[in-house]
Phi, psi and omega in degrees: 000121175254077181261118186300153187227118167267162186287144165259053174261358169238202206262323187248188200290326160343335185058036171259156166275138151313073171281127175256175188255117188276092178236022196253144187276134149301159181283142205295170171292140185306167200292311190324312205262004190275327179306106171280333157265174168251149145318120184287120158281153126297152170268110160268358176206144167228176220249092191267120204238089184297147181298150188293332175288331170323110172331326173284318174319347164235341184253145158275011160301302163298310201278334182277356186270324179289321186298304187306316164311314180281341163294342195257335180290301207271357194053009161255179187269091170287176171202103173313110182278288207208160128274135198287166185294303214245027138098327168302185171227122211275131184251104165255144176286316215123117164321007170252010199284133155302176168286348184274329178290349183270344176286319193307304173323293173325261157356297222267347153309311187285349229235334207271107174284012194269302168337118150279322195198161153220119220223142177291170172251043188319181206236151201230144170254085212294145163325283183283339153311339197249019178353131171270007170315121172326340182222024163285012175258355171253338189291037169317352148331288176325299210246356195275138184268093058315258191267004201256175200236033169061043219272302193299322165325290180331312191299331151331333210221344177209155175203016163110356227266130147097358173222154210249144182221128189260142189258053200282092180200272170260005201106181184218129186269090188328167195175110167250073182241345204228320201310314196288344172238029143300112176273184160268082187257234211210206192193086203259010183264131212260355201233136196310324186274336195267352157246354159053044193193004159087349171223201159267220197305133203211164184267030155262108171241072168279118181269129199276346170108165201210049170253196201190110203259018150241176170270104223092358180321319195219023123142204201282141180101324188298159188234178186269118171221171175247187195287137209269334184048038175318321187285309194286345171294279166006280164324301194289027170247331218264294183264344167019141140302140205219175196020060163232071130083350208236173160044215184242153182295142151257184206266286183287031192263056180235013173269079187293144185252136212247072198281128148257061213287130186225330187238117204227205194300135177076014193093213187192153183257117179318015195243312162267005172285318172275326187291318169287341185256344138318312162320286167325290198303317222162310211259167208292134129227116166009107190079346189244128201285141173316134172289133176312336218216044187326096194265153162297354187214119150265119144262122178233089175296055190190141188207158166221209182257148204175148185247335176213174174261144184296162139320315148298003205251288174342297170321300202294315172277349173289311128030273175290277192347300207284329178292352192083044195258115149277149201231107214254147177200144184309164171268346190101167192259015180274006185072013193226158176311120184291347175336312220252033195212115188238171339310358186299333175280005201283179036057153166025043151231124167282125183246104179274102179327168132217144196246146185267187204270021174251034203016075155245146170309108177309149199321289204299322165342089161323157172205116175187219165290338203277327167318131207247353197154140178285199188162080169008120176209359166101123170224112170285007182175166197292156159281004163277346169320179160269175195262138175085010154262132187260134180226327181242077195288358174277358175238027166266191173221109185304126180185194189299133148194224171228165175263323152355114182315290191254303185249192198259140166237247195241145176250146163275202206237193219167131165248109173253167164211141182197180157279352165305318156313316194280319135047230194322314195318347180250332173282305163010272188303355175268348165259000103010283211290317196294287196318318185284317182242066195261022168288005169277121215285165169261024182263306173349287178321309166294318196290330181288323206269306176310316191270331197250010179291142152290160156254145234291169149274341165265210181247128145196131192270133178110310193125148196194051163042198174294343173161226174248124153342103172232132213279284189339313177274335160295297191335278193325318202300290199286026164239352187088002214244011178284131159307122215298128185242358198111133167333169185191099174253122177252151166256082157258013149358123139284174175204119176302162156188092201294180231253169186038035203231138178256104130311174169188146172234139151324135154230137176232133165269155180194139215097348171275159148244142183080221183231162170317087218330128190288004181210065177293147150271116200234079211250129194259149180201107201235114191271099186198123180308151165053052179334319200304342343165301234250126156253115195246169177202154172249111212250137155345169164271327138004290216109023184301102177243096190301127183251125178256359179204147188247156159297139158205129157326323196226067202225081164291354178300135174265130135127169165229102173222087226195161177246132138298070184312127164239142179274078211246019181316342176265346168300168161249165184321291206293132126155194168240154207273145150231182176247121165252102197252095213241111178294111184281343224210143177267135163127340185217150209206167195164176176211192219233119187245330144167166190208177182197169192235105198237123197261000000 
């Protein structure tokens, strides 16, 4: 199948970007995340560390006669608070102390030869919230508890470091904002006038630009546009360079980005989007040198129109999978069941909505079952606006790009908005997640980014998947740092399940002791028209088998996306559980999207 593939960064359904012209300031990041210095504390206690033959080094008996004795030397009010693990002894002045009454203290400890040391007990800070990047106060995406995606929390425990996201999209616009987490990729549209660089495939993928300079150029409909530099926008959500003084934070940005180029004048043909996304992962194409740098995470911001996934599309990621690729792609910009658009309809991808800064499903959003989750992508304007007017260009999402009409000039920053946007913002957090863990499979992955979603705070009419993507709380899941509620072992393998056909997918526990819970959790999440269809059961590991949901003729509601409680007490923990979901009926078809067991 040779089928053009458009970028999904815009508003309207054509699949050209929405660029808006941004000069308008966002309302500024709350003082927390705003802050460019640290904060002067006073110091109210210091930290006294005795020589080892000294009676204070062991006794708190001692260490309170000495605090008093210097209380008494120095006129302030000490008080021996505790002694600390590594053996001091903690002194408090008092909250009223100066910097002078605290030299004083100090002094009259160092002056005490039984004293190894005395230190003040400063105050410490995260870090990681406050990116001095210049314009990072527009990035409400990142950090707003609305419509942003809990991003800076994260950055304490992850940043991306040791893992590569390949950027299968226009190519890369230099940008040094962007240059120092740059890899070496590749440049795979094959046919010479449609890459504008005098050859086909090549190990550049400098983007040459994608404009289309009459109407109709590229075929009926088509409009005159200028070039989108689509891929570097992209990059700079995912990777940004970050706290170097300038631009903007990227999400993943201790992560390198890896440009593939597939869309050159007119899109790109799905014959080279798979042969790239082969590539990207890991794996053998013809004619082409092994990639150095294989990355874990594909991102793909590009669609076309389609009722199934190609088959090539399909391989090439199944592919990508089995090597330990996660493969993240817009749902698209039509305002329609993303059903009817690939790759977003493909398998073993996460396919991503996108929602504006009230969290709602943006007007242009594609939607439905196949959605697997939201993400910040942005809206410049009402869906009741007239089309092609930008009114709030501070609620697009802001990132890199170039200025060059046609070819590349110098570069700048940008607001765009698509699901192309909302995109990256989920491969970013899957490389977040790989970088925290990387023994995480990428069905892990989806299911932590799946499982740990909010729910919109706005609407979204069609399904926007589990919610909005919140990175702190994916993180915290795949490191254990979650307040604990019980294990939680997932499955999110798909699994078809065609029509008057039993299926099942597995989980095997392991790490448990005794038997199972009288209130196992079994939360199912099954993408399938006319529910009423589906007898789903949980079977033991025995072969015990508990039935959690019946057929009924007249339950015509799509989709199972729902928790069960089971009385599973007699079992034992360990071994493996499955889910047996059995289609009673003709006419409606569906899969097994993931489930999980919380113990």
């Amino acid at each position: 199948m040779v089928a053009s593939a458009a970028i999904l960064g815009a508003a309207a359904t054509t699949g050209a970007i929405a660029a808006a012209p941004g000069a308008v300031t966002p309302k500024p990041a709350p003082a927390s995340q705003t802050m460019r210095a640290l904060p002067s504390a006073p110091v109210e206690k210091v930290i006294v560390t005795y020589k080892n033959q000294a009676a204070e080094a062991g006794s708190n008996t001692a260490a309170k006669s000495d605090t008093a004795e210097k209380a008494a030397k120095t006129g302030e009010k000490l008080a021996f608070e505790r002694r600390l693990a590594g053996g001091g002894a903690l002194v408090d002045l008092g909250d009223s102390a100066t910097q002078q009454d605290v030299t004083e203290v100090m002094n009259a400890f160092r002056a005490d030869p039984s004293v190894a040391s005395v230190e003040p007990d400063i105050r410490a800070y995260a870090m990681a919230v406050t990116p001095n990047d210049t314009d990072y106060a527009k990035q409400w995406d990142l950090f707003e508890p609305t419509g942003g995606m809990n991003v800076p929390a994260a950055w304490d425990k992850t940043t991306g470091s040791g893992v590569t996201v390949a950027v299968i999209d226009t190519g890369y616009a230099a940008h040094s904002d962007l240059a120092t987490n740059i890899v070496s990729g590749y440049d795979f549209i094959s046919t010479s006038a449609d890459a504008r660089d005098g050859n086909g495939r090549d190990a550049d993928p400098k983007d040459e630009g994608d404009w289309n300079a009459t109407a109709g150029e590229c075929g009926t409909g088509s409009t005159a546009s200028s070039s989108s530099w689509h891929g570097t926008h992209v990059a700079g959500t995912i990777a940004a360079v970050t706290n170097n003084t300038k631009g903007i934070a990227g999400i993943a940005y201790n992560a390198k980005i890896q440009p593939v180029r597939v869309l050159g004048k007119c899109g790109g043909s799905s014959s080279d989007i798979a042969d790239a996304i082969t590539w990207a992962s890991g794996g053998t194409v013809p004619g082409v040198p092994a990639n150095p740098n294989p990355a874990k995470v594909i991102n793909m911001s590009l669609g076309g129109a389609s009722s199934t996934c190609p088959s090539v599309y399909q391989t090439a990621i199944n592919g990508a999978v089995s090597r330990g690729t996660t493969v993240v792609v817009a749902a698209g910009n039509s305002n329609a069941n993303a059903s009817g658009f690939t790759p977003a309809n493909c398998s073993n991808v996460i396919t991503v909505a996108s929602t504006n800064r009230a969290g709602s499903r943006s007007y242009y959003s594609n939607y439905g079952t196949i959605v697997d989750v939201a993400a910040p992508g942005g809206e410049t304007r009402n869906a009741t606006d007239t089309p092609g007017t930008v009114t709030t260009p501070e609620n697009a999402i802001y990132s890199t790009l170039n200025s060059g009409a046609t070819t590349q000039s110098t570069e700048t920053y940008k607001p765009y908005q698509g699901t192309s946007m909302a995109a990256p913002h989920i491969a970013g957090l899957a490389a977040l997640l790989k970088s925290a863990k990387s023994t995480l499979t990428p069905a892990e992955i989806e299911s932590a980014i799946k499982t740990n979603a909010r729910p919109l705070p706005g609407t979204c009419t069609g399904g926007c998947g589990t919610g909005i993507a919140d990175s702190v709380k994916s993180v915290d899941a795949v490191l254990g740092t979650t307040p604990p509620t019980g294990s939680v072992f997932t499955n999110a393998t798909d699994v078809s399940i065609p029509d008057n056909t039993t299926v099942s997918s597995s989980i095997a526990v392991t790490g448990r002791t005794g038997n199972a819970p009288a209130a196992l959790k079994v939360g199912v999440d099954i993408k399938h028209t006319w529910r009423g269809d589906l007898v789903i059961d949980l079977v033991a590991p025995d072969g015990t088998v508990r039935n959690l949901k019946a057929s009924s003729s007249s339950d015509s509601t799509d989709n199972v996306l729902t928790t069960y409680t089971v009385d599973a007490s007699s079992e034992v923990a360990n071994g493996t559980w499955k889910l047996q979901v059995r289609d009673v009926a003709t006419g409606d078809t569906g899969y097994i999207d993931s489930w999980s067991l919380t113990f």
